XYZ file of C-alpha atoms in Angstrom:
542
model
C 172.219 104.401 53.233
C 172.083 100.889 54.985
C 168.640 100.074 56.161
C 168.427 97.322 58.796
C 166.983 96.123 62.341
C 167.162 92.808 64.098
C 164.550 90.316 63.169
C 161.797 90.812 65.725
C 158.267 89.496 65.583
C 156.308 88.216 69.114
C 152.501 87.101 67.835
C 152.316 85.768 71.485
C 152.261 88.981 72.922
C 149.700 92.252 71.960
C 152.338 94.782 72.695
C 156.399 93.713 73.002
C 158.834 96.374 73.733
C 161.406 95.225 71.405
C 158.876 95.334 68.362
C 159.077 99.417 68.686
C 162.719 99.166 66.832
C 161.038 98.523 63.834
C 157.895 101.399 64.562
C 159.672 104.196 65.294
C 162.190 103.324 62.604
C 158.988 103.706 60.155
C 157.898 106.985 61.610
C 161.216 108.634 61.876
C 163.610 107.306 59.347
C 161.938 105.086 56.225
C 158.322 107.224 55.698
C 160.216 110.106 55.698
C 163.018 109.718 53.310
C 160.621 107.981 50.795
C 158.609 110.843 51.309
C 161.674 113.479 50.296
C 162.732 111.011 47.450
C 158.729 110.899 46.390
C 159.287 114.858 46.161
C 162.861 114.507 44.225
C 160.754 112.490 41.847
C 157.645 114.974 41.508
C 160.084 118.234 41.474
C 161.788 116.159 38.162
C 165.443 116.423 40.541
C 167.955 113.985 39.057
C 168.562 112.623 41.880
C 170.292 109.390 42.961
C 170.333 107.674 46.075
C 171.554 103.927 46.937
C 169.892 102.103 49.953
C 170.577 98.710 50.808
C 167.625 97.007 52.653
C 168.892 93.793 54.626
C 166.320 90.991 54.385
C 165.195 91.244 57.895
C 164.031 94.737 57.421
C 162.137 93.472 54.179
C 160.794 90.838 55.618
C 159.007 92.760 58.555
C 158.369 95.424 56.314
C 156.025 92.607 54.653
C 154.678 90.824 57.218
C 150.901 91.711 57.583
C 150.867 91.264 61.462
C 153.738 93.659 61.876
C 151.890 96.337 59.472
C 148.668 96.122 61.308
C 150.567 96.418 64.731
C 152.204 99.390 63.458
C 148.943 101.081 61.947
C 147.735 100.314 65.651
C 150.861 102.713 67.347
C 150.482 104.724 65.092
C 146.428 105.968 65.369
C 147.780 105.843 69.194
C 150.744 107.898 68.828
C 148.453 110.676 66.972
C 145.602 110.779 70.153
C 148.816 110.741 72.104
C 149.659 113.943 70.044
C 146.533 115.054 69.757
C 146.315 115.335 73.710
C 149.620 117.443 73.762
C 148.545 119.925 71.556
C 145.742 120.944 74.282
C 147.931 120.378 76.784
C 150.505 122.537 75.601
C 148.241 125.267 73.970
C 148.843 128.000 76.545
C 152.750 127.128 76.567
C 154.375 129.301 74.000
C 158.161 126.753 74.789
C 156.268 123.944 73.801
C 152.996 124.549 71.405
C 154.588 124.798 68.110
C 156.556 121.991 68.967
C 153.205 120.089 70.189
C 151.936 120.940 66.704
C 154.701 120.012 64.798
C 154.709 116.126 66.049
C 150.925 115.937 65.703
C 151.263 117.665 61.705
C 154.314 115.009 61.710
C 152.035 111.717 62.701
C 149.549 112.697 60.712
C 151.397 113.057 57.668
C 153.152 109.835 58.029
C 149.881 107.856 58.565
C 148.306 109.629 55.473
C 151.484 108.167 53.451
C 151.623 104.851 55.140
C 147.498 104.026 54.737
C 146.619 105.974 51.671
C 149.740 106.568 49.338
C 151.822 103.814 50.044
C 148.548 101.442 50.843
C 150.911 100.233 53.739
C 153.590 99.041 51.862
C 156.773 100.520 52.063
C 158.313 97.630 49.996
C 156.515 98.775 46.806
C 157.246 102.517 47.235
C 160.865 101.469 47.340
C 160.326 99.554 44.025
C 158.580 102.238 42.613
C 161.525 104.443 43.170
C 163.682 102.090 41.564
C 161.777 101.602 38.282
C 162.014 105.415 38.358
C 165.533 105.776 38.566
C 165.654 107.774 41.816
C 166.599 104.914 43.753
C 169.377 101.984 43.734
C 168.635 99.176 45.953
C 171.281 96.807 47.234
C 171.012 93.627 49.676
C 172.398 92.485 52.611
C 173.487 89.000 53.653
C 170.340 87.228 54.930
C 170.514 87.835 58.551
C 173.387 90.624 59.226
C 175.717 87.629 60.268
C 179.427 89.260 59.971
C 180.973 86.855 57.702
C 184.526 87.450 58.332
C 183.824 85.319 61.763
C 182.693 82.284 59.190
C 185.505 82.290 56.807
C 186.292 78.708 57.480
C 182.728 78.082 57.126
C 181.919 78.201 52.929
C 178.850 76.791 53.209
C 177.144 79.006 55.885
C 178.547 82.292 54.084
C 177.328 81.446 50.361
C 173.725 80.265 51.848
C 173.685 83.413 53.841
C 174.872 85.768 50.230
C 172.252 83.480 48.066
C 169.841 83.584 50.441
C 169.550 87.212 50.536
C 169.737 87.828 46.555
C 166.604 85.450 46.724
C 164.882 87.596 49.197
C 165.659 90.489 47.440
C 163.913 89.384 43.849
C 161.676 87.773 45.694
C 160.633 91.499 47.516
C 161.356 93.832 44.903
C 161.642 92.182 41.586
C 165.269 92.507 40.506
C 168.504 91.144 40.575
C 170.048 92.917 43.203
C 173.111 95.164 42.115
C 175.557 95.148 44.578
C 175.381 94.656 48.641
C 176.362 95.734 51.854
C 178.425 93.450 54.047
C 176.846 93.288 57.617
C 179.392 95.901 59.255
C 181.319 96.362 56.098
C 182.906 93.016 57.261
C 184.769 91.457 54.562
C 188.022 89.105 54.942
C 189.868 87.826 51.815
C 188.294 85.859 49.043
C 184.538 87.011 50.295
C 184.309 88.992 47.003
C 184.050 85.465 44.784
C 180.881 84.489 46.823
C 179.431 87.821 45.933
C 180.530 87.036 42.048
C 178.980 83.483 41.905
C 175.900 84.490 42.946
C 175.829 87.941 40.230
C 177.064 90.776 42.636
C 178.742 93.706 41.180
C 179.711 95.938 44.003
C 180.365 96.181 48.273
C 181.309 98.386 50.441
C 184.132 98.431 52.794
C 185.759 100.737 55.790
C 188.964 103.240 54.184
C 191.683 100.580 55.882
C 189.927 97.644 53.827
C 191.371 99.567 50.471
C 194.286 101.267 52.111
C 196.100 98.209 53.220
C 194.711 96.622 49.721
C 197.716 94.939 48.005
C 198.549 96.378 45.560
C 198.566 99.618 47.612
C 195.871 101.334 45.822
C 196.896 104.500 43.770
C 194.310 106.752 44.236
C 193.568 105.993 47.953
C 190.169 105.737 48.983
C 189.484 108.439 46.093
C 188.418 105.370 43.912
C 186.811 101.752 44.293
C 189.387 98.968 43.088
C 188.695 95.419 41.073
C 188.711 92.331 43.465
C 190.375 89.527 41.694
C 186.967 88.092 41.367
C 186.064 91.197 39.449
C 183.471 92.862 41.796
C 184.280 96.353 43.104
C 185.055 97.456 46.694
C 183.658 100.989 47.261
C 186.048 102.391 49.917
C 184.162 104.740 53.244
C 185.132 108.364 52.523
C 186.704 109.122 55.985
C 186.146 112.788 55.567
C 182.958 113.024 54.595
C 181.439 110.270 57.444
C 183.707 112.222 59.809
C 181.663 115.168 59.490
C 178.111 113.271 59.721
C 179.321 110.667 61.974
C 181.655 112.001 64.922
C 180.538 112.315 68.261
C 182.547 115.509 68.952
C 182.405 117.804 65.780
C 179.677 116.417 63.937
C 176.593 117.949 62.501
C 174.233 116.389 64.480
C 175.370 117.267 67.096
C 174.693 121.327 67.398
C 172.740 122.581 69.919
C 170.070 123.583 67.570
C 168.739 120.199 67.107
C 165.927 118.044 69.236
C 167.278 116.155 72.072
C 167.231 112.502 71.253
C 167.487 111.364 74.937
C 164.556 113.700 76.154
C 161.340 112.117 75.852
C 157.422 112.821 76.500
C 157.632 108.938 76.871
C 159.662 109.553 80.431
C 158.480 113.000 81.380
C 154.447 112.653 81.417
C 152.731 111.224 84.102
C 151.814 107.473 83.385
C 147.962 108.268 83.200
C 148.676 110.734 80.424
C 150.651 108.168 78.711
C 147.598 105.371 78.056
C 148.873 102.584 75.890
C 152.439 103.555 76.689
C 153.366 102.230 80.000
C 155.200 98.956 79.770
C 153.166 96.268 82.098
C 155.658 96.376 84.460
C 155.204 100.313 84.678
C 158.365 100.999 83.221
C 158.779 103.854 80.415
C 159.345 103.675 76.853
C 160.145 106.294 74.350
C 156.887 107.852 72.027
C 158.852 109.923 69.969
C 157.304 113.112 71.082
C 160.398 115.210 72.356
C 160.411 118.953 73.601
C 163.937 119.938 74.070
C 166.756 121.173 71.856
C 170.189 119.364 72.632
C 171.927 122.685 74.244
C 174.939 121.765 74.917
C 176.607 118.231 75.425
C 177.598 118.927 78.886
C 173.990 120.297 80.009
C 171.727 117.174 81.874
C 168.903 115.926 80.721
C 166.295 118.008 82.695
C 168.229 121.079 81.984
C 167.911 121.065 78.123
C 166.338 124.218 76.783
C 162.448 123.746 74.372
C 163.429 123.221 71.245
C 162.653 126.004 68.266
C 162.077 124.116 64.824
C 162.985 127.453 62.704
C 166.598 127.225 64.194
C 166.778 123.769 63.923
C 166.183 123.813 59.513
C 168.647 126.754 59.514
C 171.248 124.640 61.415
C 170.312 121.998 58.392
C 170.631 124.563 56.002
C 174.022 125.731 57.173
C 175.289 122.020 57.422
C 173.898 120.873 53.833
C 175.822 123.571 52.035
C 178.877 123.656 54.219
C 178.855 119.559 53.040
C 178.491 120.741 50.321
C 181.190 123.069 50.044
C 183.144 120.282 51.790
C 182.811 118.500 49.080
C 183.701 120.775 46.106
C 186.844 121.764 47.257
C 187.695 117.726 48.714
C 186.767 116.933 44.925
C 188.734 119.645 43.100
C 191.820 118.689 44.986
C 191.629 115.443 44.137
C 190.270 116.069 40.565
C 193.891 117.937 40.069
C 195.867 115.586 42.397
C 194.987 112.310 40.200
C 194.170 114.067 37.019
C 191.123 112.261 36.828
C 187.494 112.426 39.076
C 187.375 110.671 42.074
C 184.865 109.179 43.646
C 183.401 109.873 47.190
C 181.722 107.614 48.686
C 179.847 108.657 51.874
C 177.422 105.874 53.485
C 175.319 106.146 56.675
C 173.381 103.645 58.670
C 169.578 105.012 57.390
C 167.827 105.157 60.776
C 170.853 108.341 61.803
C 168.549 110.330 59.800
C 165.671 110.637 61.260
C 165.625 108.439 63.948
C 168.877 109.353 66.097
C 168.830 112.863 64.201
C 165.463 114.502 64.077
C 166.577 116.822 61.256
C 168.569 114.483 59.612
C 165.901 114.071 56.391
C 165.838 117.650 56.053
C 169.897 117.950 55.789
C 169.908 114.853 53.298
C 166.947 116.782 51.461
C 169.123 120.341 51.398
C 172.502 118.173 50.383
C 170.760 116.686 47.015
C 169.323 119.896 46.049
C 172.527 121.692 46.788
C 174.097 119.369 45.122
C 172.320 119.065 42.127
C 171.591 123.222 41.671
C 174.094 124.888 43.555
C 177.659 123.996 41.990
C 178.822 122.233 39.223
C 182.211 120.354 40.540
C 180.369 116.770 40.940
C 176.946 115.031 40.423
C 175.452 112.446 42.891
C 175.679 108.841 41.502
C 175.098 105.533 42.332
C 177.439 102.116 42.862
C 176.204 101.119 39.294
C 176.567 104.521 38.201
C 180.352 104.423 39.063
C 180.931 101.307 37.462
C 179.039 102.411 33.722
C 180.982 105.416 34.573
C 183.811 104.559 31.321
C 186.394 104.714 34.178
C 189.391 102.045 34.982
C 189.769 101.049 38.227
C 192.547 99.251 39.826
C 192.823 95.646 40.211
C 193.825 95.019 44.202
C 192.850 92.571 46.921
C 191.107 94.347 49.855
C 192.659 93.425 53.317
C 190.161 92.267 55.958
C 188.514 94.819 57.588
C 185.025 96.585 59.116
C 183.408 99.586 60.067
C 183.256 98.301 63.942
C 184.939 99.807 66.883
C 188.831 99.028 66.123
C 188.314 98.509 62.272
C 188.691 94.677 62.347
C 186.065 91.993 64.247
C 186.649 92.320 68.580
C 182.774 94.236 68.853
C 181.186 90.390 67.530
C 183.667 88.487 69.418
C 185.205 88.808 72.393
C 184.644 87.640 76.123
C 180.915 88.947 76.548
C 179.592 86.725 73.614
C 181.954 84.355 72.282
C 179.763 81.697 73.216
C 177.573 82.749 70.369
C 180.032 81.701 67.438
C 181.178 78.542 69.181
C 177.182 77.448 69.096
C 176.753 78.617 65.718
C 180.137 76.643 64.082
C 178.481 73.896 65.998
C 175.278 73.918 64.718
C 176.032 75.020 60.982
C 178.566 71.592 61.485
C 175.218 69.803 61.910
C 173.761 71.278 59.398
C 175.907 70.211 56.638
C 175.835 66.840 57.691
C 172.144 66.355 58.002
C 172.066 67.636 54.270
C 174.294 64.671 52.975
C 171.657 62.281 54.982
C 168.974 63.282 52.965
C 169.903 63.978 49.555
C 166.280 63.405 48.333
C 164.235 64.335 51.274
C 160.444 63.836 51.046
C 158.162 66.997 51.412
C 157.971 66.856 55.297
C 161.872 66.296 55.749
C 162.331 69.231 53.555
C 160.016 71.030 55.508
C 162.550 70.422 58.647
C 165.806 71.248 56.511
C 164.289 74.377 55.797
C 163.536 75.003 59.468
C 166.648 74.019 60.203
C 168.497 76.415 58.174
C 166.297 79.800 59.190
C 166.771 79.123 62.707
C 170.715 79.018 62.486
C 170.518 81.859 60.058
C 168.320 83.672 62.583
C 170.738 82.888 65.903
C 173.540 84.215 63.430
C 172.024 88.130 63.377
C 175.299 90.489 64.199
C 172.593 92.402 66.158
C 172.455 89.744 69.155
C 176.328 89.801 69.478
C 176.931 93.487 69.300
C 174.514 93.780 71.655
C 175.798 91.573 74.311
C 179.240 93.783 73.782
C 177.522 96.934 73.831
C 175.820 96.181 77.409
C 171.787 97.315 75.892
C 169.223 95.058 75.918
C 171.502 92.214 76.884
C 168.659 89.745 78.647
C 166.958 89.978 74.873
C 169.577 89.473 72.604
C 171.263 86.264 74.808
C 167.009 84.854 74.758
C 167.005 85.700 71.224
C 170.147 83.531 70.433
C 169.669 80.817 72.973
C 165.805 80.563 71.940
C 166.773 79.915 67.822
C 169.617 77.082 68.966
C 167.145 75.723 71.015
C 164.438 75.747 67.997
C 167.219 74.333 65.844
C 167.814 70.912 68.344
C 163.794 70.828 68.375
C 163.859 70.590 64.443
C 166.625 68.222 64.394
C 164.930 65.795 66.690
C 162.105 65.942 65.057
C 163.755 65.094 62.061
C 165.126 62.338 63.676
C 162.233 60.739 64.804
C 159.954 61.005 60.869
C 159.235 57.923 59.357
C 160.053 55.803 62.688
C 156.631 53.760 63.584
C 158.124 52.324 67.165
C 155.482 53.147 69.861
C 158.123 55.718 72.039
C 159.216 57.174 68.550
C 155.287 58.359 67.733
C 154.987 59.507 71.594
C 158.310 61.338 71.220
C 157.549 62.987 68.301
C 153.417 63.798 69.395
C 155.390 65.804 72.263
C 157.252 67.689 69.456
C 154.050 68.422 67.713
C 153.063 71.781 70.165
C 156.838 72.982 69.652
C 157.018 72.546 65.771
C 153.935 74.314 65.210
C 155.257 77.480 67.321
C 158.491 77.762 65.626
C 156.236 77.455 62.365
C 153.913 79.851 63.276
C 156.403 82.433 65.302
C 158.747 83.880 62.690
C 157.732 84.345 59.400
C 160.711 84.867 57.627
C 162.385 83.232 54.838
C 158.834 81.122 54.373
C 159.605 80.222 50.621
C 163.335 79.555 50.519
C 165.051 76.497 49.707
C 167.499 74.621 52.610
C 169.501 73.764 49.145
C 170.449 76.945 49.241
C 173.151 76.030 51.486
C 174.350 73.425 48.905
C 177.629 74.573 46.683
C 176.213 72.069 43.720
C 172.456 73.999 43.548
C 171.842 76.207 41.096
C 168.926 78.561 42.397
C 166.281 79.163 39.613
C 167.450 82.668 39.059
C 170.738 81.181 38.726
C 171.246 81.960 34.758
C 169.303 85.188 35.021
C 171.721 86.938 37.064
């Protein structure tokens, strides 16, 4: 699973519409897998699961304003609840569903506040010390890297930068990674090596058109020449998870993403929930079952839970099943085992799927107790496995619409990239003017870094091509550039004493303090980072 959301963090507002990404994401998608994967661990289920967490996520995940916000929508989202249950008491459609959020919220606040002591970092570690779980990285802000091949310096800061943010959050070296949209173009893999990598992942073309062509297809990872492995998508297996037309989750058994309480109660029964400007958000409280496709919104028939786990059922085993006969096939066809790997953006289950934890739940205990053709492994797993692998150079490729890079560049946001080259440019050469900055200039270098890093997100991008959200994501970008010229002038203007230098840079005072004080991300890292000569710390532990 690949965990990750934009970074998003607004101190100078109480309530900000884009923060509930990261809440509901909580409720529906991270409590509740570490809550199945706390119950693999108590049942004694050798279980293995790999989950990449992208620095971003980790860093909200951390942040103590964030936390308490969250504790906040939650308590709200239960009286919310709370107030459903009576409303719906007399409505046999609706009541057990009613009761079933409420049991839902309350469960996940009991985890968050009094098992997990609001940390969702440490529960992650936890899991890892106890073998159920392998975490992987991500590259510091989900920039896709492929766009910045002719930019070294920008792609090693933004690999190094996220194996320091990953020891730095969960105490480890970090395995392996996941490139931002399985991006990857040629000679990416020696960045991973240098900085201790073992593993990526990449989309089935990415190994197909490998050269060498690859024996055994996407039926096994192959050795980049640097000598990390590329784990190839299993097409089958995210074909029956991912499509939009034949896919699991979408039977009609399952809750209706796109009907919400959030849009159907009246506003006064929604306290805490109206956006200022009266518009609607989602709660996360939703009545219907999905029907049929074709059936509008208002039409959808009340959703029955009981149907809903048997659909899960049915799907787990006939994955399952799926599975056992894909891997006997192959088993015979190669005369050796292959390996499938299936990966899933995390917040499908859950979030976007409603059932979703329950089918990953039913697929690991199938898996493990119901047949005897294949065991779940890990990356790491794979590579201690005693098996050879091929050696082969991956061709460029991602997981994006089109397999290759148009989603993060094309007419609706090219004028993202352009800024960035620009800026990262300026970067580099404000490094080789102060070689030996004093504390306060380093201060600046390091702002200077995290605010290109942050205007460099794939989110914003994909965004802007996707047509959701589109007045955010352009603010977002334009707002980090802008922070990155106010840096750079400050900069400019430290350790000049001429009386319109100290009144230009009193004016910048205000500014610097904001960008300081707005994102909290990346507060301990090191602009030398983005230096090919430094050796990080860590450096000789890798």
């Amino acid at each position: 699973m690949h965990a990750h959301l934009p970074y998003v963090r607004h101190p100078e507002h109480e309530d900000f519409l884009e923060e509930d990404w990261l809440y509901e994401a909580i409720t529906e998608t991270y409590l509740p897998m570490l809550m199945k994967m706390d119950a693999w661990l108590s049942a004694k289920h050798p279980a293995r699961i790999t989950m990449s967490v992208s620095p971003p996520l980790s860093e909200m995940l951390s942040d103590s304003l964030l936390m308490k916000r969250y504790r906040t929508r939650l308590e709200r989202l239960i009286r919310l609840a709370e107030k459903e249950v009576r409303r719906t008491r007399h409505d046999s459609r609706f009541a057990s569903t009613a009761a079933m959020h409420l049991e839902r919220l309350n469960r996940c606040a009991h985890t968050f506040n009094d098992v997990y002591s609001r940390d969702l970092l440490g529960a992650c570690a936890r899991l890892q010390d106890e073998g159920i779980l392998e975490l992987a990285t991500c590259s510091a802000t989900h920039a896709f890297l492929p766009h910045f091949a002719a930019d070294p310096a920008f792609v090693r800061a933004q690999i190094r930068i996220a194996v320091d943010a990953h020891r730095t959050h969960f105490g480890r070296h970090p395995p392996g990674i996941w490139l931002p949209e399985c991006g990857y173009y040629r000679g990416l893999d020696q960045f991973l090596a240098d900085e201790g990598l073992c593993y990526f992942f990449v989309d089935a073309h990415g190994v197909l058109n490998a050269d060498p062509a690859p024996v055994h297809g996407t039926m096994s990872p192959i050795v980049c020449p640097s000598g990390v492995l590329a784990f190839p998508r299993d097409p089958e297996s995210s074909q029956q998870v991912w499509s939009a037309d034949s896919g699991y989750p979408g039977d009609g058994r399952y809750l209706e993403f796109y009907r919400d309480a959030g849009h159907d109660l009246p506003a006064e029964d929604l306290e805490g929930f109206v956006l200022p400007d009266g518009g609607r958000r989602n709660v996360g409280l939703k009545y219907h079952r999905i029907s049929a496709r074709h059936v509008p919104l208002d039409e959808k028939e009340p959703y029955d839970r009981v149907a809903a786990l048997e659909a899960a059922d049915t799907h787990a085993g006939n994955f399952v099943f799926n599975r056992t006969h894909q891997i006997d096939h192959w088993r015979r066809v190669m005369g050796r085992s292959p390996v499938i790997v299936a990966p899933y953006d995390a917040e499908l289950f859950g979030h976007w799927w409603a059932e979703g934890p329950e089918f990953l739940d039913l697929v690991m205990r199938k898996a493990i107790y119901d047949q005897d053709v294949f065991r779940v492994s890990t990356p790491t797993d794979v590579i201690h496995s005693g098996l050879d692998f091929q050696a082969a150079q991956p061709s460029m490729s991602s997981w994006g619409a089109g397999g290759y890079g148009e989603v993060w560049l094309n007419e609706k946001n090219d004028w993202i990239f352009e800024a960035i080259s620009e800026a990262s440019a300026e970067l580099q050469r404000v490094l080789a003017r102060y070689p030996t900055p004093s504390t306060l200039q380093s201060t600046y270098l390091n702002l200077l870094g995290r605010e290109l890093l942050l205007a460099s997100a794939s989110d914003w991008p994909f965004i802007l091509t996707m047509g959701t959200s589109v007045g955010y994501a352009e603010a977002q970008v334009r707002r980090h550039l802008d922070r990155f010229n106010i840096v750079r002038q400050a900069l400019s203007l430290e350790g000049k004493s001429g009386d319109a230098d100290i009144q230009a840079r009193m004016a910048l005072v205000d500014e610097m303090l904001t960008i300081v004080d707005r994102d909290r991300i990346f507060l301990k890292y090191d602009h030398r980072l983005f230096l090919e000569h430094f050796r990080p710390p860590w450096f000789d532990e890798r």
